[in-house]
Coordinates of C-alpha atoms and ligand atoms in Angstrom, one line a residue:
M1 CA 11.1 -12.5 2.4
I2 CA 14.4 -13.7 1.0
G3 CA 13.2 -12.7 -2.5
Q4 CA 12.2 -9.2 -1.1
L5 CA 15.6 -8.8 0.5
T6 CA 17.4 -9.9 -2.6
A7 CA 15.5 -7.4 -4.7
V8 CA 16.7 -4.6 -2.4
A9 CA 20.2 -5.7 -1.4
G10 CA 21.3 -7.8 -4.4
Q11 CA 21.4 -11.5 -4.8
A12 CA 25.1 -12.0 -4.1
R13 CA 25.0 -10.1 -0.7
V14 CA 22.0 -12.0 0.5
R15 CA 23.2 -15.4 -0.7
G16 CA 26.6 -14.9 1.0
Y17 CA 24.9 -14.0 4.2
L18 CA 22.6 -17.0 4.1
V19 CA 25.6 -19.3 3.4
T20 CA 27.3 -18.0 6.6
L21 CA 24.1 -18.4 8.5
A22 CA 23.7 -22.0 7.3
A23 CA 27.3 -22.8 8.1
F24 CA 26.8 -21.4 11.6
A25 CA 23.6 -23.4 12.2
V26 CA 25.2 -26.6 11.0
A27 CA 28.3 -26.1 13.1
Q28 CA 26.1 -25.4 16.1
G29 CA 24.1 -28.5 15.5
L30 CA 27.2 -30.6 15.2
A31 CA 28.6 -29.1 18.4
F32 CA 25.4 -30.2 20.2
V33 CA 25.5 -33.7 18.7
L34 CA 29.2 -34.3 19.5
L35 CA 28.2 -34.2 23.2
V36 CA 26.7 -37.7 22.7
P37 CA 30.0 -39.6 21.9
V38 CA 32.0 -37.5 24.4
L39 CA 29.6 -38.3 27.2
R40 CA 29.4 -41.9 26.2
A41 CA 33.2 -42.3 26.3
L42 CA 33.5 -40.4 29.6
F43 CA 30.7 -42.4 31.3
A44 CA 32.4 -45.6 30.1
G45 CA 35.7 -44.3 31.7
D46 CA 37.4 -44.6 28.3
S47 CA 39.3 -41.3 28.2
A48 CA 41.4 -42.4 25.3
A49 CA 38.2 -42.7 23.2
A50 CA 36.9 -39.4 24.6
W51 CA 39.9 -37.3 23.4
P52 CA 39.2 -37.4 19.7
W53 CA 35.5 -36.6 20.2
L54 CA 36.5 -33.7 22.6
G55 CA 38.9 -32.5 19.9
A56 CA 36.1 -32.6 17.3
L57 CA 33.7 -30.8 19.8
A58 CA 36.3 -28.1 20.4
A59 CA 36.8 -27.7 16.6
A60 CA 33.0 -27.4 16.1
A61 CA 32.8 -24.9 19.0
A62 CA 35.7 -22.8 17.5
A63 CA 34.0 -22.9 14.1
C64 CA 30.8 -21.8 15.7
A65 CA 32.5 -18.8 17.4
V66 CA 34.2 -17.7 14.2
L67 CA 31.0 -18.1 12.1
Q68 CA 28.9 -16.4 14.7
Y69 CA 31.2 -13.4 14.6
R70 CA 31.2 -13.4 10.8
Q71 CA 27.4 -13.7 10.5
A72 CA 27.0 -10.9 13.1
V73 CA 29.3 -8.6 11.1
Q74 CA 27.6 -9.6 7.8
G75 CA 24.1 -9.2 9.3
F76 CA 24.7 -5.7 10.6
S77 CA 26.5 -4.5 7.4
L78 CA 23.7 -6.0 5.3
G79 CA 21.2 -4.1 7.5
L80 CA 23.0 -0.9 6.9
D81 CA 23.3 -1.6 3.2
L82 CA 19.6 -2.4 3.1
S83 CA 18.7 1.0 4.6
R84 CA 21.1 2.8 2.2
S85 CA 19.8 0.9 -0.8
L86 CA 16.1 1.5 0.2
Y87 CA 16.7 5.2 0.6
H88 CA 18.5 5.4 -2.8
Q89 CA 16.0 3.2 -4.6
L90 CA 13.1 5.2 -3.1
G91 CA 14.8 8.5 -3.9
D92 CA 15.6 7.6 -7.5
H93 CA 12.1 6.2 -8.0
L94 CA 10.3 9.1 -6.4
S95 CA 12.1 11.5 -8.7
A96 CA 10.8 9.6 -11.7
L97 CA 7.2 9.2 -10.6
P98 CA 4.5 11.4 -12.1
L99 CA 4.1 14.6 -10.0
G100 CA 0.4 13.8 -9.7
W101 CA 1.2 10.7 -7.7
F102 CA 2.3 12.8 -4.7
E103 CA -1.0 13.3 -3.0
A104 CA -1.0 14.3 0.6
D105 CA -1.9 10.9 2.1
R106 CA 0.7 9.2 0.0
V107 CA 3.4 11.6 1.1
G108 CA 2.4 11.0 4.7
R109 CA 2.6 7.2 4.3
I110 CA 6.1 7.6 2.7
G111 CA 7.1 9.6 5.7
R112 CA 6.0 6.8 8.1
L113 CA 7.6 4.2 6.0
V114 CA 10.9 6.0 5.8
V115 CA 11.1 6.6 9.5
Q116 CA 9.7 3.3 10.9
G117 CA 9.8 1.0 8.0
V118 CA 13.5 1.4 7.2
R119 CA 14.4 0.8 10.8
A120 CA 12.3 -2.4 10.9
V121 CA 13.9 -3.6 7.7
M122 CA 17.4 -2.8 8.8
G123 CA 17.0 -5.2 11.8
V124 CA 15.7 -8.1 9.7
P125 CA 19.0 -9.8 8.8
A126 CA 20.8 -9.6 12.2
H127 CA 17.9 -9.7 14.6
L128 CA 15.4 -11.9 12.8
L129 CA 16.8 -13.9 9.9
Q130 CA 19.7 -15.2 11.9
P131 CA 17.6 -16.7 14.8
V132 CA 15.0 -18.1 12.3
V133 CA 17.5 -19.8 10.0
T134 CA 19.4 -21.2 13.1
A135 CA 16.0 -22.3 14.5
F136 CA 15.4 -24.6 11.5
L137 CA 18.9 -25.6 10.4
T138 CA 20.3 -26.5 13.8
P139 CA 17.6 -29.0 14.7
V140 CA 17.8 -30.5 11.2
T141 CA 21.6 -31.0 11.7
V142 CA 20.9 -32.5 15.1
V143 CA 18.4 -34.9 13.7
V144 CA 20.6 -36.1 10.8
A145 CA 23.6 -36.6 13.1
A146 CA 21.5 -38.3 15.8
L147 CA 20.3 -40.8 13.1
F148 CA 23.9 -41.9 12.7
L149 CA 24.4 -42.2 16.5
D150 CA 21.1 -44.0 17.4
W151 CA 18.4 -44.3 14.7
R152 CA 15.7 -44.5 17.3
L153 CA 16.8 -41.3 18.9
G154 CA 17.1 -39.7 15.5
L155 CA 13.6 -40.7 14.5
A156 CA 12.2 -39.4 17.8
L157 CA 13.9 -36.1 17.3
A158 CA 12.7 -35.8 13.7
A159 CA 9.1 -36.5 14.8
G160 CA 9.4 -33.9 17.6
G161 CA 10.9 -31.4 15.2
L162 CA 8.0 -31.9 12.7
L163 CA 5.4 -31.5 15.4
L164 CA 7.1 -28.3 16.6
A165 CA 7.4 -26.9 13.0
G166 CA 3.7 -27.7 12.3
T167 CA 2.6 -26.0 15.5
Y168 CA 4.7 -22.9 14.7
R169 CA 3.1 -22.7 11.2
Y170 CA -0.4 -23.0 12.7
T171 CA 0.2 -20.3 15.3
A172 CA 1.9 -18.0 12.8
G173 CA -1.2 -18.2 10.6
L174 CA -3.4 -17.3 13.5
T175 CA -1.4 -14.1 14.3
E176 CA -0.6 -13.1 10.8
R177 CA -4.2 -12.0 10.1
V178 CA -4.3 -9.9 13.3
D179 CA -0.9 -8.4 12.5
H180 CA -2.3 -6.7 9.4
A181 CA -5.3 -5.3 11.3
V182 CA -3.0 -4.0 14.0
D183 CA -0.7 -2.4 11.4
A184 CA -3.6 -0.7 9.7
A185 CA -5.1 0.5 12.9
M186 CA -1.8 1.9 14.1
A187 CA -1.2 3.8 10.8
E188 CA -4.8 5.2 11.0
A189 CA -4.4 6.3 14.6
G190 CA -1.0 7.9 13.9
G191 CA -2.4 9.7 10.9
R192 CA -5.3 11.0 13.0
V193 CA -3.0 12.3 15.7
V194 CA -0.9 14.2 13.1
E195 CA -4.1 15.5 11.4
F196 CA -5.5 16.6 14.8
A197 CA -2.3 18.5 15.6
Q198 CA -2.1 20.2 12.2
A199 CA -5.8 21.2 12.2
Q200 CA -5.7 22.8 15.6
A201 CA -6.1 26.4 14.3
V202 CA -9.1 25.5 12.1
L203 CA -10.7 23.3 14.7
R204 CA -10.5 25.8 17.5
G205 CA -11.5 28.6 15.2
F206 CA -14.8 26.7 14.5
G207 CA -15.2 25.4 18.0
R208 CA -14.9 21.8 16.6
T209 CA -12.3 20.5 19.0
G210 CA -14.9 18.1 20.6
A211 CA -16.0 16.6 17.2
A212 CA -12.4 16.2 15.9
H213 CA -11.5 14.6 19.2
A214 CA -14.3 12.1 18.7
E215 CA -12.7 11.0 15.4
L216 CA -9.3 10.7 17.0
E217 CA -10.9 8.8 19.9
T218 CA -12.5 6.4 17.4
A219 CA -9.2 5.7 15.7
L220 CA -7.5 5.2 19.0
R221 CA -10.3 2.9 20.2
R222 CA -9.9 0.9 16.9
Q223 CA -6.2 0.6 17.6
H224 CA -6.8 -0.5 21.1
G225 CA -9.4 -3.1 19.9
A226 CA -7.0 -4.4 17.3
G227 CA -4.2 -4.6 20.0
R228 CA -6.5 -6.6 22.3
R229 CA -7.5 -9.0 19.5
S230 CA -3.8 -9.3 18.8
V231 CA -3.1 -10.2 22.4
T232 CA -5.9 -12.8 22.5
S233 CA -4.5 -14.5 19.4
V234 CA -0.8 -14.1 20.0
V235 CA -0.8 -15.3 23.6
P236 CA -2.6 -18.6 22.9
G237 CA -0.2 -19.1 20.0
L238 CA 2.8 -18.6 22.3
A239 CA 1.2 -20.9 24.9
L240 CA 0.5 -23.5 22.2
N241 CA 4.1 -23.4 21.0
A242 CA 5.4 -23.7 24.6
L243 CA 3.0 -26.6 25.2
A244 CA 4.3 -28.4 22.1
V245 CA 7.9 -27.8 23.1
Q246 CA 7.2 -29.3 26.6
T247 CA 5.3 -32.2 25.1
V248 CA 8.2 -33.1 22.7
Y249 CA 10.7 -32.6 25.5
T250 CA 8.7 -34.9 27.9
A251 CA 8.2 -37.5 25.2
L252 CA 11.9 -37.6 24.4
I253 CA 12.8 -38.1 28.1
G254 CA 10.1 -40.8 28.4
L255 CA 11.4 -42.6 25.3
G256 CA 15.0 -42.3 26.5
A257 CA 14.2 -43.5 30.0
Y258 CA 12.1 -46.4 28.6
L259 CA 15.0 -47.5 26.3
A260 CA 17.6 -47.1 29.0
L261 CA 15.6 -49.1 31.5
G262 CA 15.1 -51.8 28.9
G263 CA 18.8 -51.9 28.5
S264 CA 18.9 -51.0 24.9
L265 CA 20.2 -47.5 25.5
D266 CA 23.4 -46.5 27.2
P267 CA 22.5 -44.2 30.2
A268 CA 25.3 -41.9 29.0
V269 CA 23.5 -41.5 25.7
L270 CA 20.3 -40.8 27.7
V271 CA 22.0 -37.9 29.6
A272 CA 23.4 -36.6 26.3
L273 CA 19.9 -36.9 24.8
L274 CA 18.5 -34.7 27.6
A275 CA 21.1 -32.0 26.9
L276 CA 20.4 -32.3 23.2
A277 CA 16.7 -32.0 23.6
T278 CA 17.1 -28.7 25.5
R279 CA 19.4 -27.2 22.8
F280 CA 17.1 -28.6 20.1
T281 CA 13.9 -26.9 21.3
E282 CA 15.5 -23.6 22.3
P283 CA 16.0 -22.1 18.9
L284 CA 12.5 -23.2 17.9
M285 CA 11.0 -21.3 20.8
L286 CA 13.0 -18.2 19.9
A287 CA 11.8 -18.4 16.3
A288 CA 8.2 -18.6 17.5
E289 CA 8.6 -15.5 19.5
L290 CA 10.2 -13.6 16.7
G291 CA 7.6 -14.6 14.1
G292 CA 5.6 -11.4 14.6
A293 CA 8.6 -9.1 14.1
L294 CA 9.6 -11.1 11.0
R295 CA 6.2 -10.6 9.5
M296 CA 6.4 -6.9 10.3
G297 CA 9.7 -6.7 8.5
R298 CA 8.2 -8.6 5.5
N299 CA 5.1 -6.2 5.5
N300 CA 7.4 -3.2 5.4
L301 CA 9.4 -4.7 2.6
A302 CA 6.2 -5.3 0.7
R303 CA 5.2 -1.7 1.1
F304 CA 8.5 -0.5 -0.3
A305 CA 8.1 -3.0 -3.1
E306 CA 4.7 -1.5 -3.9
I307 CA 6.1 2.0 -4.2
L308 CA 9.0 0.8 -6.3
A309 CA 6.6 -1.1 -8.6
T310 CA 4.6 2.1 -9.3
P311 CA 5.4 2.8 -13.0
P312 CA 7.3 6.1 -13.6
L313 CA 6.2 8.3 -16.5
P314 CA 7.9 6.9 -19.6
E315 CA 10.8 9.0 -20.8
P316 CA 11.7 9.3 -24.5
E317 CA 15.0 7.7 -25.5
T318 CA 16.1 10.8 -27.4
P319 CA 14.2 13.8 -26.0
A320 CA 13.3 16.5 -28.5
R321 CA 15.3 19.6 -28.0
E322 CA 14.6 22.0 -30.8
T323 CA 11.6 24.3 -30.8
V324 CA 9.5 23.6 -33.9
P325 CA 9.6 26.9 -35.9
D326 CA 6.3 28.9 -35.7
A327 CA 4.8 26.3 -33.4
P328 CA 2.4 27.6 -30.7
A329 CA 3.9 27.6 -27.3
I330 CA 1.2 25.3 -26.0
R331 CA -1.4 23.3 -27.9
F332 CA -4.1 21.0 -26.5
D333 CA -5.2 18.6 -29.3
R334 CA -8.5 16.9 -28.4
V335 CA -7.3 16.0 -24.9
D336 CA -9.3 13.6 -22.7
F337 CA -8.2 13.0 -19.2
G338 CA -9.6 11.4 -15.9
Y339 CA -8.0 10.7 -12.5
G340 CA -8.8 7.1 -12.7
G341 CA -12.5 7.3 -12.4
S342 CA -14.9 9.5 -14.4
P343 CA -13.5 11.8 -17.1
V344 CA -12.4 15.2 -16.0
L345 CA -11.4 16.7 -19.4
R346 CA -13.2 15.9 -22.6
E347 CA -11.9 16.7 -26.1
V348 CA -10.2 19.9 -24.9
S349 CA -8.5 21.8 -27.7
F350 CA -6.9 25.2 -27.8
T351 CA -3.6 26.8 -28.7
V352 CA -1.5 29.4 -26.9
P353 CA 0.7 31.5 -29.2
P354 CA 4.2 32.4 -27.8
R355 CA 4.4 35.4 -25.5
T356 CA 0.6 35.8 -25.0
M357 CA -1.5 35.4 -21.9
T358 CA -4.3 32.8 -21.7
A359 CA -6.7 33.0 -18.8
L360 CA -8.5 29.8 -17.8
V361 CA -11.9 30.5 -16.3
G362 CA -14.8 28.4 -15.3
P363 CA -16.7 27.1 -12.3
S364 CA -15.0 25.2 -9.5
G365 CA -14.2 21.6 -10.6
S366 CA -14.4 22.5 -14.3
G367 CA -10.8 21.3 -14.9
K368 CA -8.6 24.5 -14.8
T369 CA -6.0 23.1 -12.5
T370 CA -6.0 19.8 -14.4
I371 CA -5.1 21.6 -17.6
T372 CA -2.1 23.3 -16.0
R373 CA -1.1 19.9 -14.5
L374 CA -1.2 18.2 -18.0
I375 CA 1.0 21.0 -19.4
A376 CA 3.6 20.3 -16.7
R377 CA 3.1 16.6 -17.2
F378 CA 2.0 15.7 -13.7
F379 CA 0.0 13.1 -15.6
D380 CA -0.2 12.0 -19.2
A381 CA -3.3 12.7 -21.2
G382 CA -5.6 9.7 -21.6
G383 CA -6.5 10.7 -25.2
G384 CA -5.2 13.4 -27.6
A385 CA -2.0 15.2 -27.1
V386 CA -0.5 18.1 -25.1
L387 CA 2.2 19.9 -27.1
V388 CA 4.8 22.4 -25.9
D389 CA 6.8 24.3 -28.4
G390 CA 5.5 22.0 -31.1
H391 CA 6.4 18.7 -29.4
D392 CA 4.2 16.2 -27.6
V393 CA 5.2 16.6 -23.9
R394 CA 5.9 12.8 -23.9
D395 CA 8.6 13.4 -26.5
L396 CA 10.2 16.3 -24.7
G397 CA 11.1 14.3 -21.5
T398 CA 10.8 15.7 -18.0
E399 CA 14.1 17.6 -17.9
E400 CA 13.6 19.4 -21.2
L401 CA 9.9 20.2 -20.4
M402 CA 10.7 21.5 -17.0
S403 CA 13.4 23.7 -18.4
R404 CA 10.7 25.4 -20.5
V405 CA 8.0 25.7 -17.8
S406 CA 7.8 27.6 -14.5
L407 CA 5.1 26.8 -12.0
V408 CA 3.7 29.3 -9.6
F409 CA 0.9 27.6 -7.7
Q410 CA -0.9 28.5 -4.6
D411 CA 0.6 25.9 -2.3
V412 CA 4.2 27.1 -2.2
Y413 CA 6.7 24.7 -0.5
L414 CA 9.6 26.4 1.1
F415 CA 12.5 24.4 2.6
D416 CA 13.8 25.1 6.1
Q417 CA 16.7 27.0 4.7
T418 CA 17.5 30.7 4.1
I419 CA 15.4 32.7 1.6
E420 CA 18.4 32.9 -0.7
E421 CA 18.7 29.1 -0.8
N422 CA 15.0 28.7 -1.3
I423 CA 15.2 31.1 -4.3
A424 CA 18.3 29.4 -5.7
I425 CA 16.3 26.2 -6.2
G426 CA 14.9 28.0 -9.3
R427 CA 18.3 27.7 -11.1
P428 CA 21.0 25.5 -9.7
G429 CA 24.4 27.3 -10.0
A430 CA 22.9 30.8 -10.0
T431 CA 25.2 33.5 -8.7
T432 CA 24.4 35.5 -5.6
E433 CA 23.9 38.5 -7.8
Q434 CA 21.4 36.7 -10.0
I435 CA 19.5 35.5 -6.9
R436 CA 19.4 38.9 -5.4
R437 CA 18.2 40.5 -8.6
A438 CA 15.3 38.0 -8.9
A439 CA 14.6 38.6 -5.2
G440 CA 14.5 42.4 -5.9
L441 CA 12.2 42.0 -8.8
A442 CA 9.8 39.9 -6.7
R443 CA 10.2 42.4 -3.9
V444 CA 11.5 39.6 -1.6
D445 CA 14.3 42.0 -0.5
E446 CA 11.7 43.9 1.4
I447 CA 10.8 40.8 3.3
V448 CA 14.5 40.1 4.0
A449 CA 15.0 43.6 5.4
R450 CA 12.6 42.9 8.3
L451 CA 13.9 39.4 9.1
P452 CA 16.2 39.2 12.2
D453 CA 19.2 37.8 10.4
G454 CA 18.5 39.3 7.0
W455 CA 19.5 37.0 4.1
A456 CA 20.8 34.4 6.6
T457 CA 17.4 33.9 8.3
R458 CA 16.1 30.4 7.9
V459 CA 12.4 30.4 7.0
G460 CA 11.3 27.4 9.1
E461 CA 9.7 24.2 8.0
S462 CA 7.4 24.9 5.1
G463 CA 8.2 28.6 5.3
A464 CA 6.3 29.0 8.6
A465 CA 8.1 32.3 9.3
L466 CA 6.5 33.9 6.3
S467 CA 3.0 35.0 5.5
G468 CA 1.0 33.5 2.5
G469 CA 1.7 36.5 0.3
E470 CA 5.4 36.5 1.2
R471 CA 5.7 32.8 0.4
Q472 CA 4.2 33.4 -2.9
R473 CA 6.7 36.2 -3.6
V474 CA 9.6 33.8 -2.9
S475 CA 8.0 31.3 -5.3
I476 CA 7.7 34.0 -7.9
A477 CA 11.4 35.0 -7.3
R478 CA 12.3 31.3 -8.0
A479 CA 10.4 31.4 -11.3
I480 CA 12.0 34.8 -12.3
L481 CA 15.4 33.2 -11.6
K482 CA 14.5 30.1 -13.5
D483 CA 13.7 32.3 -16.5
A484 CA 11.6 29.7 -18.4
P485 CA 9.7 31.0 -21.4
I486 CA 6.3 29.5 -20.2
V487 CA 4.8 30.4 -16.9
L488 CA 1.8 28.5 -15.4
L489 CA 0.2 30.5 -12.7
D490 CA -2.5 29.8 -10.3
E491 CA -3.6 33.2 -9.0
A492 CA -4.0 33.5 -5.3
T493 CA -7.6 33.3 -4.2
A494 CA -6.9 34.2 -0.6
A495 CA -7.2 37.9 0.1
L496 CA -3.8 39.5 0.8
D497 CA -3.2 42.7 2.7
A498 CA -2.8 45.8 0.6
D499 CA 1.0 45.9 0.8
N500 CA 1.4 42.2 0.0
E501 CA -1.0 42.4 -2.8
A502 CA 0.8 45.3 -4.4
A503 CA 4.1 43.4 -4.0
V504 CA 2.7 40.2 -5.5
T505 CA 1.3 42.1 -8.4
A506 CA 4.7 43.8 -9.0
A507 CA 6.4 40.5 -8.7
L508 CA 4.1 38.9 -11.2
R509 CA 4.6 41.8 -13.6
A510 CA 8.3 41.2 -13.5
L511 CA 7.8 37.5 -14.0
T512 CA 5.3 37.5 -16.8
A513 CA 6.6 40.2 -19.1
D514 CA 7.5 38.8 -22.5
R515 CA 6.6 35.3 -21.5
T516 CA 3.9 32.8 -22.4
L517 CA 1.5 32.8 -19.6
V518 CA -1.4 30.4 -18.8
V519 CA -3.1 31.6 -15.7
I520 CA -5.9 30.2 -13.6
A521 CA -7.5 33.6 -13.3
H522 CA -9.4 34.7 -10.2
R523 CA -9.1 38.5 -10.7
L524 CA -11.2 40.3 -13.3
S525 CA -8.3 42.5 -14.2
T526 CA -6.3 39.5 -15.2
V527 CA -9.2 37.9 -17.2
R528 CA -9.8 41.1 -19.1
A529 CA -6.1 41.7 -19.8
A530 CA -5.7 38.2 -21.3
D531 CA -5.1 37.8 -25.0
Q532 CA -7.3 34.8 -24.9
I533 CA -9.8 33.4 -22.4
V534 CA -10.6 29.7 -22.4
V535 CA -14.0 29.2 -20.7
L536 CA -14.3 25.7 -19.3
D537 CA -17.5 24.0 -18.2
G538 CA -17.7 20.4 -16.9
G539 CA -14.3 19.6 -18.4
R540 CA -15.2 20.9 -21.9
V541 CA -14.2 24.1 -23.6
A542 CA -17.4 26.1 -23.6
E543 CA -16.0 29.3 -25.3
I544 CA -12.7 30.8 -26.5
G545 CA -11.9 34.4 -27.4
D546 CA -10.8 37.7 -25.9
H547 CA -12.9 39.7 -23.5
D548 CA -14.6 41.9 -26.0
R549 CA -15.5 39.1 -28.4
L550 CA -16.8 36.9 -25.6
L551 CA -18.8 39.7 -24.0
A552 CA -20.3 40.5 -27.4
A553 CA -21.2 36.8 -27.9
D554 CA -23.4 37.1 -24.7
G555 CA -22.8 33.4 -23.7
R556 CA -21.4 31.8 -20.6
Y557 CA -18.5 34.2 -20.3
A558 CA -20.8 37.2 -20.5
A559 CA -22.9 35.8 -17.7
F560 CA -19.8 35.0 -15.7
W561 CA -18.5 38.5 -16.2
R562 CA -21.7 40.2 -15.2
K563 CA -21.9 38.2 -12.0
R564 CA -18.3 38.8 -11.1
A565 CA -18.3 42.5 -12.0
R566 CA -21.3 43.0 -9.7
A567 CA -19.3 41.4 -6.9
A568 CA -16.2 43.5 -7.8
G569 CA -18.4 46.6 -7.8
W570 CA -19.4 45.7 -4.2
R571 CA -15.7 45.3 -3.4
L572 CA -14.9 48.7 -4.9
R573 CA -17.6 50.3 -2.8
A574 CA -16.2 48.5 0.2
G575 CA -12.9 50.2 -0.4
R576 CA -10.9 47.4 -2.0
E577 CA -9.0 47.8 -5.1
D578 CA -8.5 44.9 -7.5
R579 CA -5.2 45.7 -9.2
G580 CA -4.1 43.8 -12.2
Y581 CA -0.6 43.1 -13.5
E582 CA 0.4 43.9 -17.0
H583 CA 1.4 41.5 -19.7
A584 CA 3.2 41.8 -23.0
A585 CA 0.0 42.7 -24.6
P586 CA -2.1 44.7 -22.2
P587 CA -5.5 45.9 -23.4
A588 CA -5.5 49.3 -25.0
G589 CA -5.9 52.0 -22.6
A590 CA -5.1 50.0 -19.5
A591 CA -2.8 51.8 -17.2
P592 CA -0.4 49.9 -14.9
G593 CA -1.8 49.4 -11.4
T594 CA -5.2 50.5 -12.3
P595 CA -8.0 47.9 -12.1
A596 CA -8.6 46.9 -15.7
E597 CA -12.3 46.2 -15.3
F598 CA -12.8 49.8 -14.0
Q599 CA -11.0 51.3 -17.0
P600 CA -13.1 54.0 -18.8
Ligands
ATP701 N1 -5.9 14.3 -7.6 C1 -7.1 14.1 -8.0 N2 -7.7 12.9 -7.9 C2 -9.0 12.7 -8.2 N3 -9.8 13.7 -8.7 C3 -9.3 14.9 -8.8 C4 -7.9 15.2 -8.5 N4 -7.7 16.5 -8.7 C5 -8.9 17.0 -9.2 N5 -9.8 16.1 -9.2 C6 -11.2 16.2 -9.8 O1 -11.1 16.7 -11.1 C7 -12.1 17.7 -11.3 C8 -11.4 18.9 -11.9 O2 -10.6 19.5 -10.9 P1 -9.7 20.8 -11.1 O3 -8.9 20.9 -9.8 O4 -8.9 20.6 -12.3 O5 -10.8 21.9 -11.2 P2 -10.7 23.4 -11.1 O6 -11.5 24.0 -12.2 O7 -9.2 23.8 -11.0 O8 -11.4 23.7 -9.7 P3 -11.1 24.9 -8.6 O9 -11.4 26.2 -9.3 O10 -12.0 24.6 -7.5 O11 -9.6 24.8 -8.2 C9 -12.9 17.9 -10.1 O12 -14.0 17.1 -10.1 C10 -11.9 17.3 -9.0 O13 -12.7 16.8 -8.0

């Protein structure tokens, strides 16, 4: 625990706090023990002898008060520093982790850790460490001092202290195992409640409220069961601790009475011993009660440490900056990749010349998204190399790579800010004029016109105030503002209404003109308009070429095209148009806004 705190708050801070805590515990112990000579002198009616001891007792009590104040101030400020340091370390580390690390469940766990974990860790110094350190050091001081006053008493206290410490360790071990189970069950139940709330629309739409409820019920039942098990192991532990304390207390009284009756112990010392025994056992009882909270704080610190120990993507010491002359914009050189388990991409090689459009096509799960993730360095390739502008992406560094690449994916994240602020993320420091121009090109100004407060309207958490197509237009406006030479685009699969589709198409036209484009293509018009089509199958490149060449080859692409064209024909008859967007090199004869696959 101390090691974990030191790692977060710094060695000097934690050591300084522990020194104050130790000084306070020792001063408290001394103040308890000084009762013995004071009472002995008073009982003997020797007030002259009592005064110096009283003076010493007053000094110890004053030192206690000062040190208590100091340790409280230090404890609270250390707690605040811990939370600040955790947030900073976490923020710094998260910004260096591979983008692929941020899966939904991890993000959820970080949310819980930041909200509950930081609060638990903040309270560790003042509310937990202080009582626990005091609980052990104060009795040790009492024992050592008592040995000087009466060795028999000292030994009895030492034996009592060891018994209590042993009992505490045993009961802590009993509850520790259950603590982990309770923690895990609570996290699972919390996650299920959130999932249940988020999935309401889907669940009701499919009449599955009962089934989903059953899963939530199971999680809650598990949590309840873990809670009960915790009670049945914690309560006996507490009872055992209390029993040990009472036993030690009774034994000390018995021993004191025996010695006093035998005449070898001053009755005044016996009275002092009784007072001492009470103060001696009190902190130990408190520590036993706080053990669970202490372990909780330690578990949370361990979770933070686990995240902080996740290795970030290595960054080059001197990132490459110059574009290699005549280099392709993107090159995959025998790239192998897997997400930990089985391989997903095998020996993938292709090149994308600057200012051309490459369409990635292939069955679901064939690796299209993975290819775009490797270009943006969400992960590093397992074998081979991914090159952008002639440099291995590992030599470019995240900042340089990201300045060259814009991502327009389907899951658009919008912050709960105005549309303008959301677009401005595309280029920090952009002027209002530049933002409005990008918004105009992406036809976001049309969305703004219907919003109640115009440009000042906040779009709600995750852009809830906007439709899917509208969110995508904001994301395209960001990319237009960013003005990166390479655009990675995952075409929307969801059907948009006619207006939105026309607007998205126009926005993409503005974004992709004169840029290098790699698109996960879902529309036939896009596929056909591509300068190059990379056909993937099972993580391998099955075919590469343009539409005409691949159609003539009569391979996988030709089969794919025939199947999709049949479906598109059905869509045409059903009254839907599949409108493509142009690129720098549109196919001969294609007219803007006309479905390329239905060209004469
Ligand atoms: N984060 C991940 N962790 C583990 N496996 C993953 C992850 N993302 C994708 N995969 C797996 O990698 C394989 C390729 O997925 P990828 O998303 O690249 O395919 P895709 O061609 O884009 O599919 P789709 O057209 O359905 O989006 C699939 O088997 C998928 O299950």
